[in-house]
Short mmCIF file of C-alpha atoms in Angstrom, two decimals:
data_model
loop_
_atom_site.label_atom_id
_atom_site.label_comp_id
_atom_site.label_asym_id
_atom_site.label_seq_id
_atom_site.Cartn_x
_atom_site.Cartn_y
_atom_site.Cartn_z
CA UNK A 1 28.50 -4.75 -190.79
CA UNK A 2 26.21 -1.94 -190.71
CA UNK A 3 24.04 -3.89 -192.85
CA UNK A 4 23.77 -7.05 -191.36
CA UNK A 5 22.75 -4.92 -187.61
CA UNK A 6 19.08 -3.86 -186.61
CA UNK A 7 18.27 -0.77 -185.26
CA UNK A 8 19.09 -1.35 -181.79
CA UNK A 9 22.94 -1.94 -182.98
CA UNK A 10 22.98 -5.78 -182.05
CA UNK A 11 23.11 -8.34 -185.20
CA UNK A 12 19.75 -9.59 -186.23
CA UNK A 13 19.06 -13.41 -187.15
CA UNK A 14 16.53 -14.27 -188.94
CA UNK A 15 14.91 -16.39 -185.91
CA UNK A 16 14.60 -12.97 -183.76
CA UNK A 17 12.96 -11.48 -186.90
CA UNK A 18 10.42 -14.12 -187.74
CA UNK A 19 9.68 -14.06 -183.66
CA UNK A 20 9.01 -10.50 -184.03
CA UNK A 21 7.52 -10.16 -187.61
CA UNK A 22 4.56 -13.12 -185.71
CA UNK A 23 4.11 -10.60 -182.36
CA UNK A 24 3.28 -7.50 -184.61
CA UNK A 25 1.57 -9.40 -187.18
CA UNK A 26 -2.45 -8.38 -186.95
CA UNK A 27 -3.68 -10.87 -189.67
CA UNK A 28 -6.16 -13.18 -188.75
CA UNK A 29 -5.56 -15.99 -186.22
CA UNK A 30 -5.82 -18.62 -188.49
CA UNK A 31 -3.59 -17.14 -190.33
CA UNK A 32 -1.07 -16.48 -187.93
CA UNK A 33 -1.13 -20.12 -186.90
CA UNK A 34 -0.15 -21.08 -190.29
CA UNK A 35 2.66 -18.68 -190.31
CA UNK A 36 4.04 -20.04 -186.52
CA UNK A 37 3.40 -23.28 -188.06
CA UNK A 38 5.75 -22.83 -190.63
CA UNK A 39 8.65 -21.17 -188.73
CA UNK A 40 8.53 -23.36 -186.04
CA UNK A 41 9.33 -26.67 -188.39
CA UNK A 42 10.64 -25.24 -191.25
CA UNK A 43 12.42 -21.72 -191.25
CA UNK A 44 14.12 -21.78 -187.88
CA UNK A 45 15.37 -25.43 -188.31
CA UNK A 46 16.88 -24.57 -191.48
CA UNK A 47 17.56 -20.75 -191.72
CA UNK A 48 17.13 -19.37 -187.80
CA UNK A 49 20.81 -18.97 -187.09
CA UNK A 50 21.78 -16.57 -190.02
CA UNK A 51 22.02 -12.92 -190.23
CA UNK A 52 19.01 -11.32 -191.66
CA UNK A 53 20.92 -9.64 -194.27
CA UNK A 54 22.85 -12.26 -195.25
CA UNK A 55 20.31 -14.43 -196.28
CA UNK A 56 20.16 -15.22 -200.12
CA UNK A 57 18.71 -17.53 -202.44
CA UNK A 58 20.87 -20.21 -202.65
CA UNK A 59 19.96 -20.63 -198.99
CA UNK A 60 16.80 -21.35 -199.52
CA UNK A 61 17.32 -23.35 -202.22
CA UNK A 62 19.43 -25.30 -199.58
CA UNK A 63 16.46 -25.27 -196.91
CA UNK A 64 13.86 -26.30 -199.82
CA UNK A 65 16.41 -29.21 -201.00
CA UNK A 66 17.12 -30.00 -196.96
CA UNK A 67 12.85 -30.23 -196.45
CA UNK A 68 12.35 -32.17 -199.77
CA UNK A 69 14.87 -34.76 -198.31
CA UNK A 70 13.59 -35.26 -195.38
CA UNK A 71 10.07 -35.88 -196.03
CA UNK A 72 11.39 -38.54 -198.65
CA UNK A 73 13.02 -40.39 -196.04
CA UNK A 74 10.19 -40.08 -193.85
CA UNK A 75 7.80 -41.66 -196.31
CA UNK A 76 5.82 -38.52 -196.99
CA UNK A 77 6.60 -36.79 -199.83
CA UNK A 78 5.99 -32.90 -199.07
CA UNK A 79 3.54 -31.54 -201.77
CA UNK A 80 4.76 -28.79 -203.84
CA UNK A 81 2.00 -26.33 -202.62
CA UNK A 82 3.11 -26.56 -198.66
CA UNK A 83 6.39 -25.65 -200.40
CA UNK A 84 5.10 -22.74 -201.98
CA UNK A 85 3.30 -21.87 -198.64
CA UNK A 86 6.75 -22.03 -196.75
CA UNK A 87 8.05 -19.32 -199.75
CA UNK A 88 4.83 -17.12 -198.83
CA UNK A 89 5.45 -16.82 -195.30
CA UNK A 90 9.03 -16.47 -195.42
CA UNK A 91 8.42 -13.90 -198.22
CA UNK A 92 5.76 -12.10 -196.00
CA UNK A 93 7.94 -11.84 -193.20
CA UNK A 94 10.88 -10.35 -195.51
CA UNK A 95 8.33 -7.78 -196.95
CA UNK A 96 7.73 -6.42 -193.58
CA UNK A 97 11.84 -6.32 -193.07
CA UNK A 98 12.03 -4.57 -196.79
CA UNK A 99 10.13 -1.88 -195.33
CA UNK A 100 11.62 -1.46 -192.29
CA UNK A 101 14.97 -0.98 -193.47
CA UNK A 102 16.73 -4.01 -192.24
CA UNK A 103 17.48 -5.65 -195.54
CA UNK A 104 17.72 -4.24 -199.17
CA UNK A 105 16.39 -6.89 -201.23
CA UNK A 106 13.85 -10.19 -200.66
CA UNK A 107 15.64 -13.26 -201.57
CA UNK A 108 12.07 -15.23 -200.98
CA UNK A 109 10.56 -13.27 -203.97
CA UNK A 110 13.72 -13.70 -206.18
CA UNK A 111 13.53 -17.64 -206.02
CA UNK A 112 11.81 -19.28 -208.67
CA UNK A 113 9.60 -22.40 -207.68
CA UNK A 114 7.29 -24.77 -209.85
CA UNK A 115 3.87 -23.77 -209.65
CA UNK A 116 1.39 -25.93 -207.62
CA UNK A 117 -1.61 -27.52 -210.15
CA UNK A 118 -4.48 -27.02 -207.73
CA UNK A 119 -6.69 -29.82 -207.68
CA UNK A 120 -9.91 -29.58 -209.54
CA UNK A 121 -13.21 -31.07 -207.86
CA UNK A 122 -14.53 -33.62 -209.82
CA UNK A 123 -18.14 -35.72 -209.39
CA UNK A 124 -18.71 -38.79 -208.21
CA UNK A 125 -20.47 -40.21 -211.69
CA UNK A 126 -21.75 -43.70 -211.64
CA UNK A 127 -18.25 -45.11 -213.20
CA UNK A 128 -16.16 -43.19 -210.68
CA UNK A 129 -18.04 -44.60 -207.63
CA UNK A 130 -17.68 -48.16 -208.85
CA UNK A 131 -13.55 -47.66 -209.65
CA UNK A 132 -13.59 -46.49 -205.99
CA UNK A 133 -15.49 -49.66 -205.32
CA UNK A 134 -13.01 -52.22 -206.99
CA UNK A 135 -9.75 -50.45 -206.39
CA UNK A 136 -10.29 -47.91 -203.22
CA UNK A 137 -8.76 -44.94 -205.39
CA UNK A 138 -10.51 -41.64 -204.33
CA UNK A 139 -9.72 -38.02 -206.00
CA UNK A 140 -8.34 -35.42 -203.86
CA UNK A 141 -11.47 -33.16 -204.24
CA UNK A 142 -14.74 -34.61 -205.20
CA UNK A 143 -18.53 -33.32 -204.86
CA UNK A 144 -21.65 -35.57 -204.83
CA UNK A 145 -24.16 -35.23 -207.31
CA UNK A 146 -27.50 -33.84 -206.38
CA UNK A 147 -29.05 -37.75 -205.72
CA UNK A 148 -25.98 -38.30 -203.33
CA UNK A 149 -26.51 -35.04 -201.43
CA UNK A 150 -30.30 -35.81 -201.22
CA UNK A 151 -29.52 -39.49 -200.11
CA UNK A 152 -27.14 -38.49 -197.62
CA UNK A 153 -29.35 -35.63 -196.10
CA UNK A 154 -32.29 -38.23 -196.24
CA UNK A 155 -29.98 -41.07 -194.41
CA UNK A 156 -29.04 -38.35 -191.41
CA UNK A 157 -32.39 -36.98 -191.21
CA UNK A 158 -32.68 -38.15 -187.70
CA UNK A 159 -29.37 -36.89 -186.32
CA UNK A 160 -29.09 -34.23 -183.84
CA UNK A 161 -26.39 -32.03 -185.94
CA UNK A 162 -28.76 -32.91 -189.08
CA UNK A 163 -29.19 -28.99 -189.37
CA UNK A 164 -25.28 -28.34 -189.51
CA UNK A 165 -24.79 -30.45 -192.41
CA UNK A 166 -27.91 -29.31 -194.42
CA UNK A 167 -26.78 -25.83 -194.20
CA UNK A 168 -23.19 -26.54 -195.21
CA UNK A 169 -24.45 -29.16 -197.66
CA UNK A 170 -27.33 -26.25 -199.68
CA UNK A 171 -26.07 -23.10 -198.26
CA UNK A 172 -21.80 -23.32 -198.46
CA UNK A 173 -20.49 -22.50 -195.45
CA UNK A 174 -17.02 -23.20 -194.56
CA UNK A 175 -17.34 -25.80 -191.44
CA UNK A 176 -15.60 -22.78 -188.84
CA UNK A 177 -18.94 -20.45 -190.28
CA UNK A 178 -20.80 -23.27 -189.30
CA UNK A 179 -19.77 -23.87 -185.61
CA UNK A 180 -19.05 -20.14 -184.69
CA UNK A 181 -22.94 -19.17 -186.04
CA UNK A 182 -25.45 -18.19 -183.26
CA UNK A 183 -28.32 -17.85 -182.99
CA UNK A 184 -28.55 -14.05 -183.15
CA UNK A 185 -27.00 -14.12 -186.28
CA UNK A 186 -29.87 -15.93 -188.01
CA UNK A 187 -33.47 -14.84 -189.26
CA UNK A 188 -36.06 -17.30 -189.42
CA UNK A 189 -38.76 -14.96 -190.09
CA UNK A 190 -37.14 -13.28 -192.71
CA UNK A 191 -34.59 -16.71 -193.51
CA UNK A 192 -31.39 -14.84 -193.50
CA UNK A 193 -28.23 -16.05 -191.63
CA UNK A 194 -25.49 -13.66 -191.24
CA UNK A 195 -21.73 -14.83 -191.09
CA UNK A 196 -19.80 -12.78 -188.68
CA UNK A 197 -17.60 -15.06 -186.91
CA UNK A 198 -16.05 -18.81 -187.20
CA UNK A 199 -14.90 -20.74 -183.95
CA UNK A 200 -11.16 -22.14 -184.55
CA UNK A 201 -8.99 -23.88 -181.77
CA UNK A 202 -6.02 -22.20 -181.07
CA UNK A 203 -3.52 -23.96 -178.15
CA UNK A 204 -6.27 -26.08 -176.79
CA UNK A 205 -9.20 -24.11 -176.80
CA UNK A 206 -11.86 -22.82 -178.71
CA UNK A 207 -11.81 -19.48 -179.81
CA UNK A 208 -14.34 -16.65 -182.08
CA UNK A 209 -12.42 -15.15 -185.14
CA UNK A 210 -13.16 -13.24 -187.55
CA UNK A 211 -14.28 -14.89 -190.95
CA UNK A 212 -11.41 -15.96 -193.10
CA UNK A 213 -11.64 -12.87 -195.37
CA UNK A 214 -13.60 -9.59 -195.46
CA UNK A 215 -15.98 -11.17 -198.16
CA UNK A 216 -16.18 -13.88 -196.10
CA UNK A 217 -18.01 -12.19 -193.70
CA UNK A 218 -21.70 -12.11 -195.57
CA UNK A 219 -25.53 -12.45 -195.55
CA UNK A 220 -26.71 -15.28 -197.17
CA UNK A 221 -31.04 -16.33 -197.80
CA UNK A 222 -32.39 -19.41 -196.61
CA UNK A 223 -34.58 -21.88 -198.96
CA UNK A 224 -37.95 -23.16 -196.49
CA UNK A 225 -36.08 -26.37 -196.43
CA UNK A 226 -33.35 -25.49 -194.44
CA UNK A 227 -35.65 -22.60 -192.49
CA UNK A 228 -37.58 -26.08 -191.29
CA UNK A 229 -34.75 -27.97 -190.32
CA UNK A 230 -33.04 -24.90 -188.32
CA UNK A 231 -36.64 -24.77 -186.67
CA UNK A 232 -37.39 -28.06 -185.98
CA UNK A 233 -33.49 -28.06 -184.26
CA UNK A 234 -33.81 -25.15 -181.91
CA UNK A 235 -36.71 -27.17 -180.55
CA UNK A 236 -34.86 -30.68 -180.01
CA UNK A 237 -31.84 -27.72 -178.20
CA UNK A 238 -34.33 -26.22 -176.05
CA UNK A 239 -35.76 -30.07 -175.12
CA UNK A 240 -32.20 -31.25 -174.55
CA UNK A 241 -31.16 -27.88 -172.33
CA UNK A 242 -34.11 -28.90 -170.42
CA UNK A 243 -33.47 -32.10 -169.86
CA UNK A 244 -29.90 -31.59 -169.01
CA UNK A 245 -30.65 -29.01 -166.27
CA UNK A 246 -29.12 -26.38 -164.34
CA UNK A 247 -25.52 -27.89 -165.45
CA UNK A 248 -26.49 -26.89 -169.47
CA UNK A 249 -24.24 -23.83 -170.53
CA UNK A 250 -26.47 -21.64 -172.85
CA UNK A 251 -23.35 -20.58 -175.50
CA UNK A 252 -25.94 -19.23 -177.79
CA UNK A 253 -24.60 -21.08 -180.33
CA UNK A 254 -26.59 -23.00 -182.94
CA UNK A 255 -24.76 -26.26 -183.10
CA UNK A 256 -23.93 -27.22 -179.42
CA UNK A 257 -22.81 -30.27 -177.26
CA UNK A 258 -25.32 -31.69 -175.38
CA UNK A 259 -23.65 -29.45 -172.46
CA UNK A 260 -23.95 -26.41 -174.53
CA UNK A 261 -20.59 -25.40 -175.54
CA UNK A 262 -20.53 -24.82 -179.16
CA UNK A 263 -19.80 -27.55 -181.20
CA UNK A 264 -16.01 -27.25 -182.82
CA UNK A 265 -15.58 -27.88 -186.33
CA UNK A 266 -13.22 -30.76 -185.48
CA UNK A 267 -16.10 -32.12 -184.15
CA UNK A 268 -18.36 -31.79 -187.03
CA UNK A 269 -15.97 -33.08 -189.40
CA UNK A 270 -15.50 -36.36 -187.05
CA UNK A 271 -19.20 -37.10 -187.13
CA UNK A 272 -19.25 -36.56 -190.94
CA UNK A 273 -17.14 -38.98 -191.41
CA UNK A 274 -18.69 -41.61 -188.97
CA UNK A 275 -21.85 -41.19 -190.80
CA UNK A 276 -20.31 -41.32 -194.00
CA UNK A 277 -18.55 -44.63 -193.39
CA UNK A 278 -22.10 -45.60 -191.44
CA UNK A 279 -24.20 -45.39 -194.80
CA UNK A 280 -21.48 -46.30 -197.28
CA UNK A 281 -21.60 -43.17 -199.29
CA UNK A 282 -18.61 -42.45 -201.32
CA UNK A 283 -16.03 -40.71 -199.79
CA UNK A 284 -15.87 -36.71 -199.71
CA UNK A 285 -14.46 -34.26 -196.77
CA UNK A 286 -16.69 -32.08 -194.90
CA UNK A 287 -15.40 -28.95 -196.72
CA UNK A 288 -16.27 -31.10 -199.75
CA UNK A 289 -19.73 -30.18 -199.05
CA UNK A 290 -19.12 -26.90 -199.79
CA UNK A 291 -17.47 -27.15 -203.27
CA UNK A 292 -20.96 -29.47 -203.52
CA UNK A 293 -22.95 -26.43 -203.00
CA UNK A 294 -21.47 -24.21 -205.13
CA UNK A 295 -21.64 -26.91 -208.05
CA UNK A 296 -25.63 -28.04 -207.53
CA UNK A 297 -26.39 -24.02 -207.09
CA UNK A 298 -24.90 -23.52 -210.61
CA UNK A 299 -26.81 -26.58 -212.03
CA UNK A 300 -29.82 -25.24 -210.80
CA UNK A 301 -29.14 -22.06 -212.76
CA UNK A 302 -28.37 -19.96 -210.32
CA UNK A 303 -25.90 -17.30 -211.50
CA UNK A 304 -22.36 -17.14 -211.16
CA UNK A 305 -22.66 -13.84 -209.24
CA UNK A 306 -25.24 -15.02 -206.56
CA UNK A 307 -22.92 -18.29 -206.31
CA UNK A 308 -19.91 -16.03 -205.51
CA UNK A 309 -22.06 -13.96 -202.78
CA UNK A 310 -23.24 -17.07 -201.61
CA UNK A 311 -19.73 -18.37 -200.48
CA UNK A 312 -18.41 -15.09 -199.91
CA UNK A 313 -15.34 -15.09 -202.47
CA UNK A 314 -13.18 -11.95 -203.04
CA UNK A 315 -13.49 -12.54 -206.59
CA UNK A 316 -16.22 -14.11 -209.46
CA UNK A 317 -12.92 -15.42 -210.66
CA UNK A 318 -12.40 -17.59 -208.18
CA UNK A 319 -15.80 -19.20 -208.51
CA UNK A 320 -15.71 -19.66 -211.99
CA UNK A 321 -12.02 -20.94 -212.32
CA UNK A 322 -13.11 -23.90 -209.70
CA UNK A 323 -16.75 -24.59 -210.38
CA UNK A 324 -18.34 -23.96 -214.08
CA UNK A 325 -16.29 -26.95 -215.45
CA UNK A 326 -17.00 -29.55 -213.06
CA UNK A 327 -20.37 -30.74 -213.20
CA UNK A 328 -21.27 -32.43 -216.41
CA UNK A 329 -25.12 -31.93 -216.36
CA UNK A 330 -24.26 -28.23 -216.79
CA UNK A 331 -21.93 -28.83 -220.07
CA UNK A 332 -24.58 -31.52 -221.36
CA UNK A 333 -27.61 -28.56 -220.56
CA UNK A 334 -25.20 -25.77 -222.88
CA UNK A 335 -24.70 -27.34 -225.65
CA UNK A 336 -28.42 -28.89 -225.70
CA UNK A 337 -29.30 -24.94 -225.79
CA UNK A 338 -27.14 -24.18 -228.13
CA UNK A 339 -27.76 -27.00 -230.75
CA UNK A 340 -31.59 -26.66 -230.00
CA UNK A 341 -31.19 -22.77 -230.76
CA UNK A 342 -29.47 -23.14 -233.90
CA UNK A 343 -32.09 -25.40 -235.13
CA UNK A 344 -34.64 -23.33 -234.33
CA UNK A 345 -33.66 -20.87 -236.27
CA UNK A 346 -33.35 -22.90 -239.66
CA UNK A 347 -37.45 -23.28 -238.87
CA UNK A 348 -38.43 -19.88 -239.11
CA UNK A 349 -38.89 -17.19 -242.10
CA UNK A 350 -36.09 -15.26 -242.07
CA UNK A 351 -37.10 -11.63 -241.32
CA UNK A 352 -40.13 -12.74 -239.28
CA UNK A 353 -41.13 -14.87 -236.31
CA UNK A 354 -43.51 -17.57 -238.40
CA UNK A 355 -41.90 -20.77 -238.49
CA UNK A 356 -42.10 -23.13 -241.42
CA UNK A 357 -44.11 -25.68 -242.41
CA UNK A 358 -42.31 -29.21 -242.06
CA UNK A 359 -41.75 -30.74 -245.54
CA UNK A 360 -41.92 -34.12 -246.17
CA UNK A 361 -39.02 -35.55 -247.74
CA UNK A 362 -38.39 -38.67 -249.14
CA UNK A 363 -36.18 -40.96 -246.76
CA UNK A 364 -32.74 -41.16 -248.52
CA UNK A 365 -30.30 -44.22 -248.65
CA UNK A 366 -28.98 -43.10 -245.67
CA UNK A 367 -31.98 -43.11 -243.76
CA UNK A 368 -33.05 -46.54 -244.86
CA UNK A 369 -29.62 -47.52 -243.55
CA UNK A 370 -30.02 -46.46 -240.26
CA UNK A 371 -28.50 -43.15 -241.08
CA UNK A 372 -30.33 -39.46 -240.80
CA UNK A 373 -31.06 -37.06 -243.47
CA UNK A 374 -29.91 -33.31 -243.53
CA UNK A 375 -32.66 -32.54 -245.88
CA UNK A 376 -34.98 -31.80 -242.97
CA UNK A 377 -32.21 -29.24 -241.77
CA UNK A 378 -32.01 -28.03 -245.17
CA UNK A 379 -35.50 -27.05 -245.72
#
């Protein structure tokens, strides 16, 4: 009995825990949201009324079996990785309880679960858009190719937000970077922007957090492109704050309602997609644009490192793991360097840096046939 009571002498449930372990917790909001998110449909349903320290893993087995079910029967399968997100928190929250005392051992990190494939961005090549065409299938993550990006830009070019989507489209930031920036934050003269907030809604109402991780939180250059654009929208702001009066709320914000108030990312991702199903592009999210970024940036050369800083991941990991592979012109560009590198070498002296005179060879059956000689190569 001792073990199954708190400190204060009372027996604690695992519902007065998690209610507790979400006051203390100082993560991000965002973050904390998820967590509420999580106990509010899943844990406390299923696991609320039990002791704390009685908890074990065939319970959650039970709860994960309970959820499964229920989403079948609802028609909507729940996807392995919100399971393993439901494990996280719960295992979080036991952590916290580890430490403190109030149990001896974590039953969330003791349960085994199948690992979630993450899905891999793909592009949208010429044969992909016109499968999407005929049958409507889309991938879970795709990116545009540099022509799409370009056409898309070019299509919105008149827009009032056109300067959001630009900088998200070249420059990678998450769509919450993108509505929280102001314009204090940003540098034309010296075309910097610097990343030290993102606007969320939490209950109703928009509020200024703190970038989703300390890398997150960044300075990143601006190209003369998007220096223009930002330019050439600050004046269509100020001619819209005039014309709107002494009713026009001056957030400071660079993306704004016509009002003033900042522009939620909700919003911007609503207006992507009208203009998306406006100029029949095929289909990607907002946060798509991103992922689109990163992959067009790495085309382009730039280096993995920059691409990481860029998007402000924790790790060149990351980056790599979900970007090197996906766009084909940058597979198709290494091994053109490496095949014209090896034959460039069976041109030259060996020992010295004069190449070799070609010499012509007689075409050989195969040649005459269509075929190519390797006496060329030889030589």
């Amino acid at each position: 009995m001792a073990r199954l009571r708190g400190p204060t002498g009372t027996a604690v449930t695992v519902e007065t825990w998690l209610a507790r372990w979400l006051r203390d917790h100082s993560g991000a909001a965002s973050t904390v949201a998820g967590y509420a998110g999580h106990v509010r449909l899943y844990l406390n349903p299923h696991l609320g009324g039990l002791l704390l320290g009685e908890l074990t893993v065939g319970h959650l087995r039970e709860m994960f079996a309970a959820i499964a079910h229920d989403h079948r029967a609802m028609g909507r399968p729940i996807r392995q990785a919100t399971v393993n997100r439901i494990r996280s928190t719960l295992r979080s929250a036991l952590n916290t309880a580890l430490r403190e005392g109030l149990i001896t051992e974590n039953p969330a990190a003791l349960l085994a679960l199948p690992m979630a494939r993450r899905p891999r961005a793909v592009v949208w090549t010429t044969a992909r858009v016109e499968h999407w065409e005929k049958t409507g299938e889309r991938p879970a993550v795709a990116v545009w190719t540099a022509e799409q990006t370009a056409a898309f830009l070019h299509a919105i070019r008149g827009h009032r937000l056109y300067a959001a989507y630009h900088l998200i489209a070249l420059r990678g930031l998450r769509r919450g970077e993108a509505a929280g920036l102001r314009w204090v934050d940003v540098d034309l003269e010296h075309g910097t922007a610097t990343i030290s907030q993102q606007l969320q809604r939490r209950h109703g109402r928009l509020q200024a957090c703190p970038p989703k991780t300390a890398h997150s939180a960044r300075v990143i250059a601006l190209d003369r492109t998007t220096i223009a654009a930002l330019r050439a929208h600050r004046d269509r702001q100020q001619a819209e704050a005039a014309a709107y009066g002494n009713r026009y709320r001056d957030s400071g914000h660079v993306f704004t309602n016509l009002n003033g108030d900042p522009a939620s990312a909700g919003w911007l991702t609503h207006i992507f997609q009208k203009m998306l199903a406006e100029h029949r592009l095929p289909p990607v999210r907002l946060h798509d644009l991103r992922h689109g970024a990163a992959t067009l940036a790495l085309a382009a050369g730039v280096e993995l490192k920059v691409v990481q800083d860029m998007l402000g991941h924790s790790s060149i990991v990351l980056t790599a793991d979900t970007y090197t592979s996906v766009l084909p012109k940058v597979a198709h560009t290494a091994a053109e360097k490496t095949a014209t590198h090896v034959l460039r070498a069976g041109w030259r002296v060996p020992g010295t840096r004069r190449r070799r005179r070609p010499v012509a060879l007689k075409r050989s059956a195969a040649a005459r046939t269509g075929g190519r000689s390797t006496a060329r190569l030889a030589a």
